[in-house]
Amino acid sequence: MGQDGEFLDLIVERFEFDAGIHPDKATALDEAALQADTLLYNDIWGGLEMDIGTGWSGSTRYPSPPIHKDGNVIWKPKRFILPQDYEQGIRWMPFDGMQQFDVQIEARQILTGYHAIIKLVAYVWDDIKRGDGRLGCLLDLVDRTKYANHCKAKVAETTRVRVAMNSNKKEDINGAHLNGDSSLGFFVSGFDFPQHEPGYRGSTQVTFTSIDIKKRHEDCMYRDR
């Protein structure tokens, strides 16, 4: 369980989704942005709504892009966030600050075109109590890609970071960052970790393990709805 005395576990998961091969860079980025919108506003938002919002007995309220008005013309964009913004990288914090997501897209060149890639890092407090909590968004994030035609999870890894809550606040998740890479190692920063001197904000090394995608699908299918 996440809570243990004055500690709370932060779940950190890193993903790389492949949204297919496209003939040129612009098309690949456009498709990656469209799929990133789906991951954020359908899968993650939907999972959170069902677990902490409407509940499984109600209907899920998916947000839609705001309507724009230019003079006498009223129009609705087809996406929430523009490809150029995703390409630079965004930090997305839905709901109540108990979770956040770093998202960046790229067009990765290969011999036959460009792979549309979505890179996503999720930070979620493990606040599960009596079967309720915010981890459903992580289940739905992976589960949707099982059925998507052009968006598959190529990298899916998870780790836990124990954070002392007597010297941190839940809102400190807003300053959490994952740094490093697979060869040099990964570090999570932004907290006063138990091994640090009180008041010192630093980093701690973490080890990722592969997510069992099949089990994630099963967990999503059979969890209490």
PDB file of C-alpha atoms in Angstrom:
ATOM      1  CA  MET A   1       0.000   0.000   0.000  1.00  0.00           C
ATOM      2  CA  GLY A   2       1.126   3.564  -0.538  1.00  0.00           C
ATOM      3  CA  GLN A   3       0.702   5.140   2.895  1.00  0.00           C
ATOM      4  CA  ASP A   4       2.873   3.941   5.775  1.00  0.00           C
ATOM      5  CA  GLY A   5       3.192   6.238   8.776  1.00  0.00           C
ATOM      6  CA  GLU A   6       4.827   9.442   7.579  1.00  0.00           C
ATOM      7  CA  PHE A   7       5.760   8.142   4.136  1.00  0.00           C
ATOM      8  CA  LEU A   8       3.953   8.034   0.807  1.00  0.00           C
ATOM      9  CA  ASP A   9       4.928   6.184  -2.355  1.00  0.00           C
ATOM     10  CA  LEU A  10       5.233   8.071  -5.622  1.00  0.00           C
ATOM     11  CA  ILE A  11       4.612   5.879  -8.668  1.00  0.00           C
ATOM     12  CA  VAL A  12       6.763   6.947 -11.615  1.00  0.00           C
ATOM     13  CA  GLU A  13       6.156   5.291 -14.967  1.00  0.00           C
ATOM     14  CA  ARG A  14       7.770   5.964 -18.314  1.00  0.00           C
ATOM     15  CA  PHE A  15       6.218   5.098 -21.651  1.00  0.00           C
ATOM     16  CA  GLU A  16       7.016   5.377 -25.310  1.00  0.00           C
ATOM     17  CA  PHE A  17       4.100   4.967 -27.688  1.00  0.00           C
ATOM     18  CA  ASP A  18       4.495   4.317 -31.409  1.00  0.00           C
ATOM     19  CA  ALA A  19       1.795   5.987 -33.514  1.00  0.00           C
ATOM     20  CA  GLY A  20       2.852   4.450 -36.805  1.00  0.00           C
ATOM     21  CA  ILE A  21       5.113   5.252 -39.774  1.00  0.00           C
ATOM     22  CA  HIS A  22       4.339   8.323 -41.893  1.00  0.00           C
ATOM     23  CA  PRO A  23       5.803   9.674 -45.155  1.00  0.00           C
ATOM     24  CA  ASP A  24       7.025  13.015 -43.789  1.00  0.00           C
ATOM     25  CA  LYS A  25       7.933  14.686 -40.524  1.00  0.00           C
ATOM     26  CA  ALA A  26       4.949  17.052 -40.374  1.00  0.00           C
ATOM     27  CA  THR A  27       2.439  14.228 -40.807  1.00  0.00           C
ATOM     28  CA  ALA A  28       4.180  12.135 -38.161  1.00  0.00           C
ATOM     29  CA  LEU A  29       4.126  15.010 -35.656  1.00  0.00           C
ATOM     30  CA  ASP A  30       0.477  15.723 -36.415  1.00  0.00           C
ATOM     31  CA  GLU A  31      -0.491  12.095 -35.784  1.00  0.00           C
ATOM     32  CA  ALA A  32       1.626  11.916 -32.633  1.00  0.00           C
ATOM     33  CA  ALA A  33      -0.106  15.033 -31.291  1.00  0.00           C
ATOM     34  CA  LEU A  34      -3.527  13.611 -32.087  1.00  0.00           C
ATOM     35  CA  GLN A  35      -2.710  10.356 -30.285  1.00  0.00           C
ATOM     36  CA  ALA A  36      -1.204  12.272 -27.349  1.00  0.00           C
ATOM     37  CA  ASP A  37      -4.492  14.148 -27.009  1.00  0.00           C
ATOM     38  CA  THR A  38      -6.319  10.821 -26.919  1.00  0.00           C
ATOM     39  CA  LEU A  39      -3.988   9.406 -24.260  1.00  0.00           C
ATOM     40  CA  LEU A  40      -4.368  12.468 -22.046  1.00  0.00           C
ATOM     41  CA  TYR A  41      -7.982  13.464 -22.485  1.00  0.00           C
ATOM     42  CA  ASN A  42      -9.607  10.057 -22.973  1.00  0.00           C
ATOM     43  CA  ASP A  43      -7.483   7.457 -21.215  1.00  0.00           C
ATOM     44  CA  ILE A  44      -5.946   9.346 -18.292  1.00  0.00           C
ATOM     45  CA  TRP A  45      -8.795  11.799 -17.774  1.00  0.00           C
ATOM     46  CA  GLY A  46     -11.326   9.003 -18.207  1.00  0.00           C
ATOM     47  CA  GLY A  47      -9.579   6.747 -15.696  1.00  0.00           C
ATOM     48  CA  LEU A  48      -9.441   9.556 -13.137  1.00  0.00           C
ATOM     49  CA  GLU A  49     -13.075  10.489 -13.695  1.00  0.00           C
ATOM     50  CA  MET A  50     -14.212   6.923 -13.128  1.00  0.00           C
ATOM     51  CA  ASP A  51     -12.054   6.406 -10.028  1.00  0.00           C
ATOM     52  CA  ILE A  52     -12.409   9.742  -8.224  1.00  0.00           C
ATOM     53  CA  GLY A  53     -15.059  11.669 -10.161  1.00  0.00           C
ATOM     54  CA  THR A  54     -18.277  10.168 -11.409  1.00  0.00           C
ATOM     55  CA  GLY A  55     -17.388   6.669 -10.216  1.00  0.00           C
ATOM     56  CA  TRP A  56     -18.005   3.482 -12.139  1.00  0.00           C
ATOM     57  CA  SER A  57     -21.764   3.725 -11.654  1.00  0.00           C
ATOM     58  CA  GLY A  58     -21.951   6.981 -13.586  1.00  0.00           C
ATOM     59  CA  SER A  59     -20.983   8.107 -17.047  1.00  0.00           C
ATOM     60  CA  THR A  60     -17.516   9.440 -17.757  1.00  0.00           C
ATOM     61  CA  ARG A  61     -17.275  13.112 -18.746  1.00  0.00           C
ATOM     62  CA  TYR A  62     -14.582  13.490 -21.375  1.00  0.00           C
ATOM     63  CA  PRO A  63     -13.549  17.114 -21.912  1.00  0.00           C
ATOM     64  CA  SER A  64     -13.675  18.640 -25.362  1.00  0.00           C
ATOM     65  CA  PRO A  65     -11.602  21.473 -26.856  1.00  0.00           C
ATOM     66  CA  PRO A  66     -13.074  24.913 -26.161  1.00  0.00           C
ATOM     67  CA  ILE A  67     -15.110  26.578 -28.872  1.00  0.00           C
ATOM     68  CA  HIS A  68     -13.375  29.538 -30.538  1.00  0.00           C
ATOM     69  CA  LYS A  69     -14.984  32.577 -32.122  1.00  0.00           C
ATOM     70  CA  ASP A  70     -13.340  34.695 -34.813  1.00  0.00           C
ATOM     71  CA  GLY A  71     -15.711  37.529 -35.663  1.00  0.00           C
ATOM     72  CA  ASN A  72     -18.926  35.874 -36.759  1.00  0.00           C
ATOM     73  CA  VAL A  73     -17.304  32.473 -37.264  1.00  0.00           C
ATOM     74  CA  ILE A  74     -17.560  29.919 -34.470  1.00  0.00           C
ATOM     75  CA  TRP A  75     -15.369  26.844 -34.714  1.00  0.00           C
ATOM     76  CA  LYS A  76     -14.078  23.999 -32.571  1.00  0.00           C
ATOM     77  CA  PRO A  77     -10.478  22.778 -33.039  1.00  0.00           C
ATOM     78  CA  LYS A  78      -9.903  19.078 -33.508  1.00  0.00           C
ATOM     79  CA  ARG A  79      -7.336  18.884 -30.705  1.00  0.00           C
ATOM     80  CA  PHE A  80      -6.474  20.339 -27.334  1.00  0.00           C
ATOM     81  CA  ILE A  81      -2.731  20.929 -27.655  1.00  0.00           C
ATOM     82  CA  LEU A  82      -0.879  21.897 -30.842  1.00  0.00           C
ATOM     83  CA  PRO A  83       1.857  19.649 -32.310  1.00  0.00           C
ATOM     84  CA  GLN A  84       4.532  22.335 -31.858  1.00  0.00           C
ATOM     85  CA  ASP A  85       3.712  22.575 -28.145  1.00  0.00           C
ATOM     86  CA  TYR A  86       3.878  18.814 -27.709  1.00  0.00           C
ATOM     87  CA  GLU A  87       7.172  18.770 -29.607  1.00  0.00           C
ATOM     88  CA  GLN A  88       8.665  21.236 -27.123  1.00  0.00           C
ATOM     89  CA  GLY A  89       7.279  19.155 -24.260  1.00  0.00           C
ATOM     90  CA  ILE A  90       4.412  19.911 -21.886  1.00  0.00           C
ATOM     91  CA  ARG A  91       3.657  19.256 -18.226  1.00  0.00           C
ATOM     92  CA  TRP A  92       0.009  18.252 -17.851  1.00  0.00           C
ATOM     93  CA  MET A  93      -1.663  18.326 -14.421  1.00  0.00           C
ATOM     94  CA  PRO A  94      -5.307  17.234 -14.478  1.00  0.00           C
ATOM     95  CA  PHE A  95      -7.639  17.327 -11.477  1.00  0.00           C
ATOM     96  CA  ASP A  96      -6.195  18.070  -8.049  1.00  0.00           C
ATOM     97  CA  GLY A  97      -2.402  18.028  -8.220  1.00  0.00           C
ATOM     98  CA  MET A  98      -2.175  14.428  -7.036  1.00  0.00           C
ATOM     99  CA  GLN A  99      -0.774  13.407 -10.400  1.00  0.00           C
ATOM    100  CA  GLN A 100       1.089  14.944 -13.310  1.00  0.00           C
ATOM    101  CA  PHE A 101       2.359  13.879 -16.719  1.00  0.00           C
ATOM    102  CA  ASP A 102       5.288  15.028 -18.853  1.00  0.00           C
ATOM    103  CA  VAL A 103       4.580  14.533 -22.553  1.00  0.00           C
ATOM    104  CA  GLN A 104       6.747  15.093 -25.614  1.00  0.00           C
ATOM    105  CA  ILE A 105       6.388  13.959 -29.207  1.00  0.00           C
ATOM    106  CA  GLU A 106       8.926  13.443 -31.959  1.00  0.00           C
ATOM    107  CA  ALA A 107       9.173  12.323 -35.564  1.00  0.00           C
ATOM    108  CA  ARG A 108      11.891   9.671 -35.569  1.00  0.00           C
ATOM    109  CA  GLN A 109      13.372   9.193 -39.032  1.00  0.00           C
ATOM    110  CA  ILE A 110      13.831   5.704 -40.451  1.00  0.00           C
ATOM    111  CA  LEU A 111      14.547   4.440 -43.982  1.00  0.00           C
ATOM    112  CA  THR A 112      10.869   4.236 -44.942  1.00  0.00           C
ATOM    113  CA  GLY A 113       9.643   7.489 -43.382  1.00  0.00           C
ATOM    114  CA  TYR A 114       9.089   8.850 -39.899  1.00  0.00           C
ATOM    115  CA  HIS A 115       7.879   7.090 -36.763  1.00  0.00           C
ATOM    116  CA  ALA A 116       5.348   9.145 -34.791  1.00  0.00           C
ATOM    117  CA  ILE A 117       6.511   8.815 -31.172  1.00  0.00           C
ATOM    118  CA  ILE A 118       4.855   9.926 -27.922  1.00  0.00           C
ATOM    119  CA  LYS A 119       7.063   9.918 -24.820  1.00  0.00           C
ATOM    120  CA  LEU A 120       5.207  10.134 -21.529  1.00  0.00           C
ATOM    121  CA  VAL A 121       6.330  10.126 -17.902  1.00  0.00           C
ATOM    122  CA  ALA A 122       3.618   9.720 -15.268  1.00  0.00           C
ATOM    123  CA  TYR A 123       3.962  10.756 -11.627  1.00  0.00           C
ATOM    124  CA  VAL A 124       1.104   9.563  -9.414  1.00  0.00           C
ATOM    125  CA  TRP A 125       0.814   9.419  -5.616  1.00  0.00           C
ATOM    126  CA  ASP A 126      -0.182   5.927  -4.508  1.00  0.00           C
ATOM    127  CA  ASP A 127      -3.184   6.933  -2.438  1.00  0.00           C
ATOM    128  CA  ILE A 128      -5.158   3.691  -2.771  1.00  0.00           C
ATOM    129  CA  LYS A 129      -7.516   3.227   0.158  1.00  0.00           C
ATOM    130  CA  ARG A 130     -10.213   0.561   0.203  1.00  0.00           C
ATOM    131  CA  GLY A 131      -9.822  -0.001  -3.517  1.00  0.00           C
ATOM    132  CA  ASP A 132     -10.202   3.661  -4.472  1.00  0.00           C
ATOM    133  CA  GLY A 133      -7.499   5.939  -5.768  1.00  0.00           C
ATOM    134  CA  ARG A 134      -5.828   7.509  -8.750  1.00  0.00           C
ATOM    135  CA  LEU A 135      -3.917   4.564 -10.201  1.00  0.00           C
ATOM    136  CA  GLY A 136      -6.780   3.672 -12.525  1.00  0.00           C
ATOM    137  CA  CYS A 137      -5.467   6.307 -14.930  1.00  0.00           C
ATOM    138  CA  LEU A 138      -2.291   4.232 -15.358  1.00  0.00           C
ATOM    139  CA  LEU A 139      -4.301   1.085 -16.023  1.00  0.00           C
ATOM    140  CA  ASP A 140      -6.440   2.754 -18.665  1.00  0.00           C
ATOM    141  CA  LEU A 141      -3.426   4.454 -20.246  1.00  0.00           C
ATOM    142  CA  VAL A 142      -1.925   1.088 -21.146  1.00  0.00           C
ATOM    143  CA  ASP A 143      -5.203  -0.736 -21.747  1.00  0.00           C
ATOM    144  CA  ARG A 144      -6.399   1.598 -24.501  1.00  0.00           C
ATOM    145  CA  THR A 145      -3.296   0.962 -26.596  1.00  0.00           C
ATOM    146  CA  LYS A 146      -4.218  -2.728 -26.769  1.00  0.00           C
ATOM    147  CA  TYR A 147      -7.111  -1.824 -29.043  1.00  0.00           C
ATOM    148  CA  ALA A 148      -5.683   1.194 -30.865  1.00  0.00           C
ATOM    149  CA  ASN A 149      -4.727   0.624 -34.489  1.00  0.00           C
ATOM    150  CA  HIS A 150      -1.819   3.064 -34.549  1.00  0.00           C
ATOM    151  CA  CYS A 151      -0.688   3.599 -30.950  1.00  0.00           C
ATOM    152  CA  LYS A 152       1.201   0.826 -29.190  1.00  0.00           C
ATOM    153  CA  ALA A 153       3.258   0.942 -26.008  1.00  0.00           C
ATOM    154  CA  LYS A 154       6.839   0.124 -27.060  1.00  0.00           C
ATOM    155  CA  VAL A 155       8.367   1.115 -23.713  1.00  0.00           C
ATOM    156  CA  ALA A 156       6.463   0.642 -20.462  1.00  0.00           C
ATOM    157  CA  GLU A 157       8.397   0.756 -17.188  1.00  0.00           C
ATOM    158  CA  THR A 158       7.530   1.472 -13.573  1.00  0.00           C
ATOM    159  CA  THR A 159       9.230   2.326 -10.292  1.00  0.00           C
ATOM    160  CA  ARG A 160       8.319   3.521  -6.799  1.00  0.00           C
ATOM    161  CA  VAL A 161       9.893   6.315  -4.786  1.00  0.00           C
ATOM    162  CA  ARG A 162       9.312   6.514  -1.031  1.00  0.00           C
ATOM    163  CA  VAL A 163       8.853  10.114   0.069  1.00  0.00           C
ATOM    164  CA  ALA A 164       8.890  11.319   3.675  1.00  0.00           C
ATOM    165  CA  MET A 165       5.716  13.338   4.236  1.00  0.00           C
ATOM    166  CA  ASN A 166       6.928  15.066   7.393  1.00  0.00           C
ATOM    167  CA  SER A 167       9.249  17.180   5.217  1.00  0.00           C
ATOM    168  CA  ASN A 168       7.281  17.190   1.944  1.00  0.00           C
ATOM    169  CA  LYS A 169       3.766  18.027   0.834  1.00  0.00           C
ATOM    170  CA  LYS A 170       1.586  16.227  -1.697  1.00  0.00           C
ATOM    171  CA  GLU A 171       1.688  19.382  -3.819  1.00  0.00           C
ATOM    172  CA  ASP A 172       5.459  18.925  -4.205  1.00  0.00           C
ATOM    173  CA  ILE A 173       4.642  16.488  -7.017  1.00  0.00           C
ATOM    174  CA  ASN A 174       4.479  19.638  -9.181  1.00  0.00           C
ATOM    175  CA  GLY A 175       8.265  19.881  -8.888  1.00  0.00           C
ATOM    176  CA  ALA A 176       9.029  16.217  -9.552  1.00  0.00           C
ATOM    177  CA  HIS A 177      11.290  15.447 -12.502  1.00  0.00           C
ATOM    178  CA  LEU A 178      12.753  12.297 -14.010  1.00  0.00           C
ATOM    179  CA  ASN A 179      16.301  12.769 -15.266  1.00  0.00           C
ATOM    180  CA  GLY A 180      18.880  10.492 -16.868  1.00  0.00           C
ATOM    181  CA  ASP A 181      18.636   7.634 -19.342  1.00  0.00           C
ATOM    182  CA  SER A 182      18.809   3.858 -19.610  1.00  0.00           C
ATOM    183  CA  SER A 183      22.607   3.781 -19.936  1.00  0.00           C
ATOM    184  CA  LEU A 184      23.584   6.265 -17.217  1.00  0.00           C
ATOM    185  CA  GLY A 185      20.727   5.595 -14.825  1.00  0.00           C
ATOM    186  CA  PHE A 186      17.577   7.460 -13.830  1.00  0.00           C
ATOM    187  CA  PHE A 187      17.054   9.934 -11.003  1.00  0.00           C
ATOM    188  CA  VAL A 188      13.894  11.459  -9.563  1.00  0.00           C
ATOM    189  CA  SER A 189      14.313  14.972  -8.160  1.00  0.00           C
ATOM    190  CA  GLY A 190      12.166  17.534  -6.439  1.00  0.00           C
ATOM    191  CA  PHE A 191      11.720  16.127  -2.931  1.00  0.00           C
ATOM    192  CA  ASP A 192      13.361  16.049   0.466  1.00  0.00           C
ATOM    193  CA  PHE A 193      14.155  12.333   0.470  1.00  0.00           C
ATOM    194  CA  PRO A 194      14.630  10.281   3.679  1.00  0.00           C
ATOM    195  CA  GLN A 195      18.404   9.933   3.108  1.00  0.00           C
ATOM    196  CA  HIS A 196      18.869  13.720   2.830  1.00  0.00           C
ATOM    197  CA  GLU A 197      19.403  16.333   5.465  1.00  0.00           C
ATOM    198  CA  PRO A 198      16.055  17.916   6.463  1.00  0.00           C
ATOM    199  CA  GLY A 199      15.111  20.738   4.135  1.00  0.00           C
ATOM    200  CA  TYR A 200      17.429  19.626   1.310  1.00  0.00           C
ATOM    201  CA  ARG A 201      15.736  19.176  -2.055  1.00  0.00           C
ATOM    202  CA  GLY A 202      17.698  16.747  -4.140  1.00  0.00           C
ATOM    203  CA  SER A 203      17.422  13.575  -6.193  1.00  0.00           C
ATOM    204  CA  THR A 204      17.429   9.843  -5.648  1.00  0.00           C
ATOM    205  CA  GLN A 205      18.367   7.108  -8.086  1.00  0.00           C
ATOM    206  CA  VAL A 206      15.595   4.781  -9.188  1.00  0.00           C
ATOM    207  CA  THR A 207      15.502   1.461 -11.011  1.00  0.00           C
ATOM    208  CA  PHE A 208      12.735   0.825 -13.500  1.00  0.00           C
ATOM    209  CA  THR A 209      11.213  -2.587 -14.141  1.00  0.00           C
ATOM    210  CA  SER A 210       9.222  -3.547 -17.212  1.00  0.00           C
ATOM    211  CA  ILE A 211       5.452  -3.397 -16.918  1.00  0.00           C
ATOM    212  CA  ASP A 212       3.707  -6.665 -17.674  1.00  0.00           C
ATOM    213  CA  ILE A 213       1.374  -5.329 -20.375  1.00  0.00           C
ATOM    214  CA  LYS A 214      -0.792  -8.454 -20.372  1.00  0.00           C
ATOM    215  CA  LYS A 215      -1.290  -8.220 -16.619  1.00  0.00           C
ATOM    216  CA  ARG A 216      -2.097  -4.519 -16.904  1.00  0.00           C
ATOM    217  CA  HIS A 217      -4.810  -5.331 -19.403  1.00  0.00           C
ATOM    218  CA  GLU A 218      -6.195  -7.963 -17.030  1.00  0.00           C
ATOM    219  CA  ASP A 219      -6.038  -5.597 -14.057  1.00  0.00           C
ATOM    220  CA  CYS A 220      -7.976  -3.005 -16.032  1.00  0.00           C
ATOM    221  CA  MET A 221     -10.527  -5.555 -17.207  1.00  0.00           C
ATOM    222  CA  TYR A 222     -11.234  -7.078 -13.818  1.00  0.00           C
ATOM    223  CA  ARG A 223     -10.893  -4.170 -11.423  1.00  0.00           C
ATOM    224  CA  ASP A 224     -14.046  -3.179  -9.587  1.00  0.00           C
ATOM    225  CA  ARG A 225     -16.221  -1.192 -11.945  1.00  0.00           C
TER     226      ARG A 225
END
